[in-house]
Amino acid sequence: MSTYADRLAALRAQLQNDALTGFVVPLTDEHMSEYVGGYAQRLAWLTGFEGSAGSAAVLASRAAMFTDGRYTLQVREQVPGDLYDFEQVPASSVGEWLGVHAGEGDRIGYDAWLHTAAWVAATERRLAERGATLVAVERNPVDSIWSDRPGRSVARLEVHPDELAGVSSADKRAGIAAWLKQQRADVAVVSALDSIAWALNIRGKDVTHTPVALAFALFHADGTAELFVDPAKLDGEMRAHLGSDVRIHDREAFVTALEQLGGQTVTADPATAVAAIFEALRRGGAKIVEARDPCALPKAVKNAVEIAGSRAAHLRDGAALTRFLHWFADEAPKGQLDELGAAAKLRQFRDQTNQLEDLSFDTISGAGPNGAIVHYRVSEATNRRIEPGSLFLIDSGGQYRDGTTDVTRTLAVGTPTPEMRDRFTRVLKGHIALSSAIFPQGTRGAQLDVLARAPLWQAGLDYAHGTGHGVGSYLAVHEGPQRIATMAGGQPGGDEPLAAGMIVSNEPGYYKTGEYGIRIENLVLVVPRDVPGAEKPMLGFEPLTLAPIDRNLIDASMLSAGERAWVDAYHARVAAEVGPLLDEAGRDWLATRTAPLDR
């Protein structure tokens, strides 16, 4: 099965053997993760799609791919258009598509370990209108035909020490226990990998670029916990760290444990606990309370130690990125550099910190038209030379023990066109407006999103992705519940009130299909703002990312006095904090790139 046509045909044959007429293949795992281990990359294996969000629906004679606005271009480049229709969410959901194309009597399969209960209920209703049924499968049919499917990672768990976590696992478990008592509940089911890692102060290497371990957990109202994980992944140090209040079970015992919670009140998050978890709880007779993961909000609000760690990580990472920018400024005009070479060089500069654990995601290294693919992933097949007269977009980040980074810079190679400078400056104006915002406590990200888009809207332009996402502390580079977004590109909006201590990205952009992409991204910390005469608590943003913004792309005549002052102040801070970490040549180069705009 060397071609995607062969794989699709094999899946259809397997469905026939399983008495099914269709199947839904989402890009996730049993934990509803965004980034998944190799064993769970079913969508990529079947279709060729390498993005981080998407689904496929396969019927006997028709199939479709579903992606949001970030992947409009990418999905068409990676997935054969003669095999799959392309649908963009939210305009067309999987359930809606099946409700149109499934026939009476059809049996559409799904894996209950890869979908939420809400998705199952909504899709069942759609199919019922067509006289079709949704059927939970015993074994995922993709797994049946994927002969060389990788196994789950066997990497050991790692202790995340209290001096980096800031709060002990015992204290975190006590907080969860107090929350359970408020909910009048006995047990919380936690299946999100980053939540388990946060609560138990553990990390892992089971998912590329995200330092988590494949596990499930139950947290009890007495402050104890149960961890369901492959026992071979725990050494003596880890067992000592977890202690006697965290009971260890094999991962395979998780379903049985859920079924044994009969008579107890159990919380589970409908957004992160898959349908199979709710089904097991119901079989056992538990009283289920749907409630948000008790780790989600305290994990998002960083403590003082985590904030200090993030600042240190960003300074270290900013110096590495600045060294790369200096190198790029010298090498790119020669016309010999390509996307893979640039990404590898940036990785080299980060490695030289001697503190890099991993990248926080695959570097987006997009030259010219590839920069217009929002989540472009360079490969040998797509690798493009970075040509003079073009724009180069590089979105990258690092995983350090003390923090997670994510930063995007767009660079002019040679002289940019007036249009490039106009679009870049509009993106910069939106970035400044959001970074400078002062807003009342309780403000949601969706209320701020317009600030970043307004300068583009004024020219009839926009971008099809959210403006900001949360970021973990040596955890997931995309972390909820906070976001700065509307329903852009089909992604959910930011309905969580922003709180001091949260880290979010500020990343407006502009993408001209077939020509170039622009994005300016800093991570920012939500901080209290002292506003004289304020009648309510106010908040604002403090930039964490420290790296110069390409002044060759800035049309200063389009900036207000306040916007120019922001750029000058930001660059002065970059020079003051990053400069001392560079050699003399690097400091001299940085001085020219961070000089006031009127020079």
Coordinates of C-alpha atoms in Angstrom, one line a residue:
M1 CA 0.0 0.0 0.0
S2 CA 2.5 2.5 -1.2
T3 CA 0.0 5.1 -2.5
Y4 CA -2.9 6.9 -0.8
A5 CA -5.2 5.4 -3.4
D6 CA -4.2 1.9 -2.3
R7 CA -4.7 2.8 1.3
L8 CA -8.1 4.3 0.7
A9 CA -9.1 1.2 -1.3
A10 CA -7.8 -1.1 1.5
L11 CA -9.8 0.8 4.1
R12 CA -13.0 0.5 2.0
A13 CA -12.4 -3.3 1.7
Q14 CA -11.8 -3.5 5.5
L15 CA -15.1 -1.6 6.1
Q16 CA -16.9 -4.1 3.9
N17 CA -15.5 -6.9 6.0
D18 CA -16.6 -5.1 9.2
A19 CA -20.1 -4.7 7.8
L20 CA -19.7 -0.9 7.7
T21 CA -20.4 1.5 4.8
G22 CA -18.3 4.4 6.1
F23 CA -15.8 5.5 8.7
V24 CA -14.6 8.8 10.2
V25 CA -10.9 9.3 10.8
P26 CA -10.0 12.3 13.0
L27 CA -6.5 13.6 13.8
T28 CA -6.3 13.0 17.5
D29 CA -5.6 10.3 20.1
E30 CA -7.4 8.8 23.2
H31 CA -6.6 12.0 25.0
M32 CA -8.0 14.4 22.4
S33 CA -4.5 15.8 21.9
E34 CA -3.7 18.2 19.1
Y35 CA -0.2 16.8 18.6
V36 CA -0.1 13.0 18.7
G37 CA 2.4 10.2 18.8
G38 CA 3.3 8.3 15.7
Y39 CA 1.0 5.4 16.6
A40 CA -2.0 7.8 16.4
Q41 CA -1.1 9.4 13.0
R42 CA -3.9 7.6 11.2
L43 CA -5.1 10.6 9.2
A44 CA -1.6 11.3 7.9
W45 CA -1.0 7.7 7.0
L46 CA -4.3 7.4 5.2
T47 CA -4.4 10.7 3.3
G48 CA -1.0 12.4 3.4
F49 CA -2.2 15.4 5.4
E50 CA 0.4 16.6 7.9
G51 CA -1.4 19.4 9.6
S52 CA -2.3 19.4 13.3
A53 CA -6.1 19.5 12.9
G54 CA -8.4 17.8 10.5
S55 CA -10.6 14.8 9.8
A56 CA -11.6 12.5 6.9
A57 CA -14.9 10.9 6.2
V58 CA -14.9 7.8 4.0
L59 CA -17.9 6.3 2.3
A60 CA -18.0 3.5 -0.3
S61 CA -17.8 5.8 -3.3
R62 CA -16.9 9.2 -1.9
A63 CA -14.5 10.7 0.7
A64 CA -13.8 14.1 2.1
M65 CA -11.2 16.0 4.1
F66 CA -12.2 18.6 6.7
T67 CA -9.8 21.3 7.8
D68 CA -10.0 24.8 9.1
G69 CA -8.7 28.0 7.4
R70 CA -5.1 27.5 8.5
Y71 CA -4.8 24.5 6.1
T72 CA -6.8 25.7 3.0
L73 CA -3.6 25.6 0.9
Q74 CA -1.7 22.8 2.7
V75 CA -4.5 20.2 2.4
R76 CA -4.7 20.7 -1.3
E77 CA -1.0 20.2 -1.7
Q78 CA -0.7 17.1 0.5
V79 CA -4.0 15.2 -0.1
P80 CA -4.9 13.8 -3.6
G81 CA -7.9 15.9 -4.9
D82 CA -9.0 13.0 -7.1
L83 CA -9.6 10.9 -3.9
Y84 CA -11.0 13.4 -1.5
D85 CA -13.4 16.4 -1.6
F86 CA -12.1 19.4 0.4
E87 CA -14.4 20.9 3.0
Q88 CA -13.6 23.8 5.3
V89 CA -15.0 23.9 8.8
P90 CA -17.2 25.4 10.2
A91 CA -19.0 25.9 6.9
S92 CA -19.2 22.1 6.5
S93 CA -18.8 19.7 9.5
V94 CA -18.2 16.0 9.2
G95 CA -21.7 15.4 10.6
E96 CA -23.3 17.7 8.1
W97 CA -21.4 16.2 5.2
L98 CA -22.5 12.7 6.3
G99 CA -26.0 14.0 6.7
V100 CA -26.0 14.9 3.0
H101 CA -24.0 12.0 1.5
A102 CA -24.8 9.0 3.6
G103 CA -27.6 6.8 2.4
E104 CA -30.6 5.1 4.1
G105 CA -29.4 2.0 5.9
D106 CA -25.7 3.1 5.9
R107 CA -23.6 2.0 8.9
I108 CA -21.0 4.7 9.6
G109 CA -18.2 3.5 11.9
Y110 CA -16.3 5.6 14.5
D111 CA -13.7 4.9 17.2
A112 CA -15.2 5.9 20.5
W113 CA -11.6 6.5 21.8
L114 CA -11.1 9.3 19.3
H115 CA -14.3 11.4 19.5
T116 CA -16.2 13.3 22.2
A117 CA -19.6 12.3 23.4
A118 CA -21.0 15.6 22.0
W119 CA -19.7 14.7 18.6
V120 CA -21.2 11.3 18.7
A121 CA -24.6 12.6 19.7
A122 CA -24.6 15.3 17.1
T123 CA -23.5 13.0 14.3
E124 CA -26.1 10.3 15.4
R125 CA -28.8 12.9 15.0
R126 CA -27.6 13.9 11.5
L127 CA -27.4 10.3 10.3
A128 CA -30.8 9.4 11.8
E129 CA -32.3 12.0 9.6
R130 CA -31.0 10.0 6.6
G131 CA -32.0 6.7 8.0
A132 CA -28.4 5.8 8.7
T133 CA -26.7 4.8 11.9
L134 CA -23.4 5.6 13.7
V135 CA -21.6 2.4 14.9
A136 CA -18.8 2.3 17.5
V137 CA -16.1 -0.1 16.3
E138 CA -14.4 -2.8 18.4
R139 CA -11.1 -2.2 16.5
N140 CA -10.2 0.8 14.4
P141 CA -10.2 -0.4 10.8
V142 CA -7.3 1.9 9.9
D143 CA -5.2 -0.1 12.5
S144 CA -6.3 -3.3 10.8
I145 CA -4.7 -2.3 7.5
W146 CA -1.8 -0.3 8.7
S147 CA 0.7 -3.1 8.8
D148 CA 3.8 -1.1 9.9
R149 CA 2.0 1.1 12.4
P150 CA 4.4 2.3 15.1
G151 CA 3.9 1.2 18.7
R152 CA 3.3 3.5 21.6
S153 CA 6.4 5.2 23.0
V154 CA 8.2 3.3 25.8
A155 CA 10.2 6.3 26.9
R156 CA 10.6 6.8 30.7
L157 CA 8.7 9.4 32.6
E158 CA 10.8 12.3 34.0
V159 CA 10.4 14.3 37.2
H160 CA 9.6 17.9 36.8
P161 CA 11.2 19.3 40.0
D162 CA 9.4 21.6 42.4
E163 CA 12.0 24.3 41.9
L164 CA 10.8 24.6 38.3
A165 CA 7.1 23.7 38.9
G166 CA 6.8 26.3 41.7
V167 CA 4.1 24.2 43.4
S168 CA 4.4 20.6 44.6
S169 CA 2.3 17.8 43.2
A170 CA 0.8 17.3 46.7
D171 CA -0.4 20.9 46.8
K172 CA -1.8 20.6 43.3
R173 CA -3.7 17.4 44.3
A174 CA -5.0 19.2 47.4
G175 CA -6.3 21.9 45.2
I176 CA -8.1 19.4 42.9
A177 CA -9.5 17.7 46.1
A178 CA -10.9 21.0 47.3
W179 CA -12.4 21.6 43.9
L180 CA -14.0 18.1 44.0
K181 CA -15.6 18.9 47.3
Q182 CA -17.0 22.1 45.8
Q183 CA -18.5 20.0 43.1
R184 CA -19.9 17.5 45.6
A185 CA -17.9 14.9 43.7
D186 CA -15.7 12.0 44.7
V187 CA -13.4 11.5 41.7
A188 CA -12.2 13.5 38.7
V189 CA -11.3 11.7 35.5
V190 CA -8.4 13.5 33.8
S191 CA -7.3 12.3 30.4
A192 CA -5.6 15.4 28.9
L193 CA -1.8 14.5 28.8
D194 CA -0.6 18.0 29.7
S195 CA -3.0 18.2 32.7
I196 CA -1.7 14.9 34.1
A197 CA 1.9 16.1 33.6
W198 CA 1.1 19.4 35.3
A199 CA -0.8 17.9 38.3
L200 CA 1.8 15.2 39.0
N201 CA 4.9 17.3 38.1
I202 CA 6.0 14.8 35.6
R203 CA 7.1 15.1 32.0
G204 CA 7.7 12.6 29.2
K205 CA 8.8 12.0 25.7
D206 CA 5.9 10.2 24.2
V207 CA 4.7 12.9 21.8
T208 CA 7.2 14.7 19.6
H209 CA 7.8 18.3 20.7
T210 CA 5.3 18.1 23.7
P211 CA 7.0 16.7 26.9
V212 CA 4.1 14.5 28.1
A213 CA 3.6 10.8 28.9
L214 CA 0.8 8.6 27.6
A215 CA -1.3 8.1 30.7
F216 CA -4.7 8.5 32.3
A217 CA -5.4 9.6 35.9
L218 CA -8.1 9.6 38.5
F219 CA -7.9 12.3 41.2
H220 CA -9.8 11.6 44.5
A221 CA -11.4 14.0 47.0
D222 CA -9.0 12.9 49.7
G223 CA -6.0 14.2 47.7
T224 CA -4.8 10.9 46.4
A225 CA -4.5 9.9 42.8
E226 CA -4.3 6.9 40.5
L227 CA -2.0 7.0 37.5
F228 CA -2.6 4.5 34.6
V229 CA 0.6 4.1 32.7
D230 CA 2.9 1.4 31.3
P231 CA 4.8 0.4 34.5
A232 CA 8.0 -0.1 32.5
K233 CA 8.1 3.6 32.0
L234 CA 8.7 4.3 35.7
D235 CA 12.0 4.0 37.4
G236 CA 12.8 4.2 41.1
E237 CA 13.2 8.0 41.1
M238 CA 9.8 8.5 39.5
R239 CA 8.1 6.1 41.9
A240 CA 9.7 7.9 44.8
H241 CA 8.6 11.3 43.4
L242 CA 5.0 10.1 43.0
G243 CA 5.0 8.7 46.5
S244 CA 2.4 6.5 48.2
D245 CA -0.5 8.9 47.6
V246 CA -0.3 8.2 43.8
R247 CA -1.2 4.6 43.1
I248 CA 0.2 3.1 39.9
H249 CA -1.8 0.9 37.6
D250 CA -1.1 -0.5 34.1
R251 CA -2.6 1.7 31.4
E252 CA -4.7 -1.2 30.2
A253 CA -6.5 -1.3 33.6
F254 CA -8.1 2.1 33.1
V255 CA -11.4 1.0 31.6
T256 CA -11.9 -1.5 34.4
A257 CA -11.2 1.2 37.0
L258 CA -13.8 3.4 35.4
E259 CA -16.4 0.6 35.5
Q260 CA -15.7 0.1 39.2
L261 CA -16.7 3.7 40.1
G262 CA -20.3 2.7 40.5
G263 CA -22.2 4.7 43.1
Q264 CA -19.6 7.5 43.1
T265 CA -20.0 11.0 41.7
V266 CA -17.4 11.4 39.0
T267 CA -16.4 14.5 37.0
A268 CA -15.2 14.3 33.5
D269 CA -14.5 17.1 31.0
P270 CA -16.7 16.7 27.9
A271 CA -14.1 18.6 25.8
T272 CA -11.2 16.3 26.6
A273 CA -12.7 13.0 27.8
V274 CA -13.6 10.8 24.9
A275 CA -16.9 9.1 24.4
A276 CA -15.5 5.7 25.5
I277 CA -14.7 7.2 28.9
F278 CA -18.3 8.3 29.4
E279 CA -19.5 4.9 28.2
A280 CA -17.4 3.0 30.7
L281 CA -18.6 5.3 33.6
R282 CA -22.2 4.7 32.6
R283 CA -21.7 0.9 32.4
G284 CA -20.3 1.0 35.9
G285 CA -23.2 3.0 37.3
A286 CA -21.2 6.2 38.2
K287 CA -23.1 9.4 38.6
I288 CA -21.4 11.6 36.0
V289 CA -20.9 15.4 36.4
E290 CA -19.7 17.1 33.2
A291 CA -17.3 19.7 34.3
R292 CA -14.1 21.3 33.0
D293 CA -10.8 19.6 33.7
P294 CA -9.8 20.9 37.2
C295 CA -6.2 21.3 36.0
A296 CA -7.0 23.5 33.0
L297 CA -7.3 26.9 34.6
P298 CA -4.6 26.6 37.4
K299 CA -2.3 25.2 34.7
A300 CA -2.9 28.2 32.5
V301 CA -2.3 30.8 35.3
K302 CA 1.4 30.6 35.8
N303 CA 2.8 30.9 39.3
A304 CA 5.8 33.2 40.1
V305 CA 8.4 30.5 39.6
E306 CA 6.9 29.5 36.2
I307 CA 6.8 33.2 35.1
A308 CA 10.4 33.7 36.1
G309 CA 11.3 30.5 34.2
S310 CA 9.4 31.7 31.1
R311 CA 11.3 35.0 31.2
A312 CA 14.6 33.2 31.4
A313 CA 13.7 30.8 28.6
H314 CA 12.6 33.6 26.4
L315 CA 15.8 35.6 27.0
R316 CA 17.9 32.5 26.2
D317 CA 15.8 31.7 23.1
G318 CA 15.7 35.3 22.0
A319 CA 19.5 35.4 22.0
A320 CA 19.6 32.2 19.9
L321 CA 17.0 33.6 17.4
T322 CA 18.9 36.9 17.2
R323 CA 22.1 35.0 16.3
F324 CA 20.2 33.3 13.6
L325 CA 18.8 36.6 12.3
H326 CA 22.3 38.0 12.1
W327 CA 23.5 34.9 10.2
F328 CA 20.5 35.0 7.9
A329 CA 21.1 38.7 7.1
D330 CA 24.5 37.8 5.8
E331 CA 23.7 34.5 4.1
A332 CA 20.3 34.9 2.5
P333 CA 21.3 37.7 0.0
K334 CA 23.8 35.2 -1.6
G335 CA 20.8 33.3 -3.0
Q336 CA 22.1 29.8 -2.0
L337 CA 20.1 29.3 1.2
D338 CA 17.0 27.1 1.3
E339 CA 14.1 26.5 3.8
L340 CA 15.6 23.3 5.2
G341 CA 19.0 24.9 5.7
A342 CA 17.5 27.9 7.5
A343 CA 15.5 25.7 9.8
A344 CA 18.5 23.5 10.6
K345 CA 20.7 26.6 11.3
L346 CA 18.1 28.0 13.7
R347 CA 18.0 24.6 15.5
Q348 CA 21.8 24.7 15.7
F349 CA 21.7 28.1 17.5
R350 CA 19.1 26.8 19.9
D351 CA 21.1 23.6 20.5
Q352 CA 24.1 25.8 21.4
T353 CA 22.3 27.1 24.5
N354 CA 22.9 23.5 25.9
Q355 CA 19.5 23.8 27.5
L356 CA 17.2 22.9 24.6
E357 CA 15.2 19.7 25.3
D358 CA 13.3 19.8 22.0
L359 CA 11.7 22.1 19.5
S360 CA 8.1 23.1 20.6
F361 CA 6.8 22.2 17.1
D362 CA 8.1 21.6 13.7
T363 CA 9.7 24.8 12.4
I364 CA 7.6 26.6 9.8
S365 CA 10.3 27.8 7.4
G366 CA 8.4 29.3 4.4
A367 CA 10.1 31.1 1.5
G368 CA 8.0 33.1 -0.9
P369 CA 4.7 31.4 -1.7
N370 CA 5.3 28.7 0.9
G371 CA 5.1 31.4 3.6
A372 CA 1.5 31.9 2.6
I373 CA 0.7 28.3 3.8
V374 CA -0.1 29.2 7.4
H375 CA 1.1 25.9 9.0
Y376 CA 3.6 25.0 6.2
R377 CA 5.9 22.1 7.0
V378 CA 9.0 22.0 4.9
S379 CA 10.2 18.7 3.5
E380 CA 12.7 17.5 0.9
A381 CA 9.9 17.5 -1.6
T382 CA 8.7 21.0 -0.9
N383 CA 12.1 22.6 0.0
R384 CA 12.4 26.0 -1.7
R385 CA 15.4 28.3 -2.2
I386 CA 15.1 31.6 -0.4
E387 CA 15.4 34.0 -3.3
P388 CA 16.4 37.7 -3.3
G389 CA 13.4 39.9 -3.6
S390 CA 11.2 37.5 -1.6
L391 CA 9.9 37.3 1.9
F392 CA 10.8 34.5 4.3
L393 CA 8.6 33.6 7.3
I394 CA 10.0 31.5 10.1
D395 CA 7.8 30.4 13.0
S396 CA 9.6 28.3 15.6
G397 CA 10.0 27.6 19.2
G398 CA 11.9 25.7 21.9
Q399 CA 11.2 23.4 24.8
Y400 CA 13.4 24.3 27.8
R401 CA 13.0 22.9 31.3
D402 CA 12.0 26.3 32.5
G403 CA 9.7 27.4 29.7
T404 CA 8.2 26.9 26.3
T405 CA 8.7 29.5 23.5
D406 CA 7.0 30.2 20.2
V407 CA 8.0 33.1 17.9
T408 CA 7.5 34.2 14.3
R409 CA 9.5 36.7 12.3
T410 CA 9.1 37.7 8.7
L411 CA 12.2 38.8 6.9
A412 CA 12.8 40.7 3.7
V413 CA 15.5 39.2 1.4
G414 CA 16.8 42.2 -0.6
T415 CA 14.4 45.1 -1.2
P416 CA 10.7 44.5 -0.5
T417 CA 8.0 45.8 -2.7
P418 CA 5.8 48.7 -1.6
E419 CA 2.9 46.2 -1.2
M420 CA 5.0 43.9 1.0
R421 CA 5.8 46.9 3.3
D422 CA 2.2 48.0 3.4
R423 CA 0.9 44.6 4.4
F424 CA 3.7 44.0 6.9
T425 CA 3.1 47.4 8.5
R426 CA -0.6 46.7 8.8
V427 CA 0.2 43.4 10.6
L428 CA 2.6 45.3 12.8
K429 CA 0.0 47.9 13.7
G430 CA -2.4 45.2 14.7
H431 CA 0.4 43.5 16.7
I432 CA 1.1 46.8 18.5
A433 CA -2.6 47.5 19.2
L434 CA -3.0 44.2 20.9
S435 CA 0.3 44.3 22.8
S436 CA -0.6 47.8 24.1
A437 CA -4.1 47.0 25.1
I438 CA -5.4 47.8 28.6
F439 CA -8.6 46.0 29.5
P440 CA -10.8 45.3 32.5
Q441 CA -10.4 42.1 34.4
G442 CA -12.9 39.6 33.0
T443 CA -12.2 40.5 29.4
R444 CA -12.3 37.6 27.0
G445 CA -9.9 37.0 24.1
A446 CA -12.7 37.2 21.6
Q447 CA -13.2 40.9 22.7
L448 CA -9.6 41.8 21.9
D449 CA -9.2 39.9 18.6
V450 CA -10.5 42.9 16.6
L451 CA -7.6 45.1 17.7
A452 CA -5.2 42.9 15.8
R453 CA -7.4 42.7 12.6
A454 CA -8.5 46.3 12.3
P455 CA -5.6 47.7 10.3
L456 CA -6.0 44.9 7.8
W457 CA -9.8 45.3 7.7
Q458 CA -9.3 48.9 6.7
A459 CA -7.7 47.7 3.5
G460 CA -10.2 44.9 3.0
L461 CA -7.8 42.2 4.2
D462 CA -7.8 39.6 7.0
Y463 CA -6.3 36.3 8.1
A464 CA -7.9 32.9 8.5
H465 CA -6.6 31.9 11.9
G466 CA -6.9 33.0 15.5
T467 CA -4.7 35.8 16.8
G468 CA -3.5 34.1 20.0
H469 CA -3.3 30.8 21.8
G470 CA -2.2 29.9 25.3
V471 CA 1.2 28.3 25.9
G472 CA 2.3 25.9 28.6
S473 CA 5.2 25.9 31.0
Y474 CA 7.5 23.2 29.6
L475 CA 4.3 21.7 28.2
A476 CA 2.1 22.1 25.2
V477 CA 2.9 25.0 22.8
H478 CA -0.9 25.3 22.3
E479 CA -2.6 25.4 25.7
G480 CA -6.2 26.3 26.7
P481 CA -8.5 27.5 27.9
Q482 CA -7.5 31.0 26.9
R483 CA -7.4 32.2 23.3
I484 CA -7.5 35.4 21.4
A485 CA -9.8 34.6 18.5
T486 CA -13.3 34.9 17.0
M487 CA -14.4 32.0 14.9
A488 CA -11.6 32.8 12.4
G489 CA -10.9 29.9 10.1
G490 CA -13.3 27.6 11.9
Q491 CA -11.4 27.6 15.1
P492 CA -13.3 28.1 18.4
G493 CA -13.4 31.6 19.7
G494 CA -11.7 32.9 22.9
D495 CA -14.4 32.8 25.5
E496 CA -12.2 32.3 28.6
P497 CA -11.6 35.5 30.6
L498 CA -8.0 36.5 30.5
A499 CA -6.3 36.4 33.9
A500 CA -3.0 37.7 35.2
G501 CA -0.3 35.0 34.9
M502 CA -1.7 33.6 31.6
I503 CA 0.7 33.4 28.6
V504 CA -0.8 33.9 25.1
S505 CA 0.6 34.5 21.7
N506 CA 0.1 37.8 19.7
E507 CA 0.3 36.7 16.1
P508 CA -1.6 38.6 13.4
G509 CA -0.7 37.9 9.8
Y510 CA -1.4 38.3 6.2
Y511 CA -1.1 35.7 3.4
K512 CA -1.1 36.3 -0.3
T513 CA -1.7 33.0 -2.0
G514 CA 1.1 32.0 -4.4
E515 CA 3.3 34.9 -3.4
Y516 CA 4.2 35.4 0.3
G517 CA 3.1 35.2 3.9
I518 CA 3.6 37.6 6.8
R519 CA 3.2 37.0 10.5
I520 CA 4.7 38.7 13.6
E521 CA 4.4 36.7 16.8
N522 CA 5.5 37.4 20.3
L523 CA 4.4 35.5 23.4
V524 CA 3.0 37.9 26.0
L525 CA 2.2 37.6 29.7
V526 CA -1.1 38.9 31.1
V527 CA -0.2 41.3 33.9
P528 CA -2.0 43.7 36.2
R529 CA -2.0 47.4 35.0
D530 CA -2.0 50.3 37.4
V531 CA -4.3 52.8 35.8
P532 CA -4.7 56.1 37.8
G533 CA -8.4 56.6 38.7
A534 CA -9.4 53.2 37.5
E535 CA -12.7 51.9 39.1
K536 CA -12.0 48.3 38.5
P537 CA -8.9 46.0 38.2
M538 CA -7.2 46.4 34.8
L539 CA -4.9 44.1 32.9
G540 CA -2.5 44.4 30.0
F541 CA 0.3 42.4 28.2
E542 CA 4.0 42.2 28.8
P543 CA 6.0 40.9 25.8
L544 CA 8.1 37.8 26.7
T545 CA 9.6 37.3 23.3
L546 CA 12.8 39.3 22.7
A547 CA 14.0 39.5 19.1
P548 CA 14.2 42.3 16.6
I549 CA 11.4 43.0 14.1
D550 CA 12.6 43.5 10.5
R551 CA 12.7 47.3 10.1
N552 CA 13.3 46.9 6.4
L553 CA 9.7 45.9 6.1
I554 CA 8.3 48.8 8.2
D555 CA 6.8 51.8 6.5
A556 CA 7.2 54.3 9.3
S557 CA 5.0 56.8 7.6
M558 CA 2.0 54.5 8.3
L559 CA 2.7 54.4 12.0
S560 CA 1.3 56.9 14.5
A561 CA 3.7 58.5 17.0
G562 CA 2.5 56.1 19.7
E563 CA 3.2 53.1 17.4
R564 CA 6.7 54.3 16.5
A565 CA 7.3 54.8 20.2
W566 CA 6.2 51.2 20.9
V567 CA 8.6 49.8 18.2
D568 CA 11.5 51.9 19.6
A569 CA 10.8 50.9 23.2
Y570 CA 10.5 47.2 22.3
H571 CA 13.7 47.3 20.3
A572 CA 15.5 49.2 23.1
R573 CA 14.5 46.5 25.4
V574 CA 15.7 43.8 23.0
A575 CA 19.1 45.5 22.7
A576 CA 19.5 46.0 26.4
E577 CA 18.5 42.4 27.4
V578 CA 19.7 40.3 24.5
G579 CA 22.7 42.4 23.5
P580 CA 24.9 41.3 26.5
L581 CA 24.4 37.6 25.5
L582 CA 25.9 38.2 22.1
D583 CA 29.5 38.5 20.9
E584 CA 30.8 41.9 19.7
A585 CA 29.8 41.4 16.1
G586 CA 26.3 40.3 17.2
R587 CA 25.9 43.3 19.4
D588 CA 27.0 45.7 16.7
W589 CA 24.5 44.1 14.2
L590 CA 21.7 44.2 16.8
A591 CA 22.4 47.8 17.5
T592 CA 21.7 48.7 13.8
R593 CA 18.5 46.6 13.8
T594 CA 17.1 48.1 17.0
A595 CA 18.0 51.7 16.4
P596 CA 15.0 54.2 16.6
L597 CA 12.9 54.3 13.5
D598 CA 13.8 57.9 12.7
R599 CA 17.4 57.1 12.3

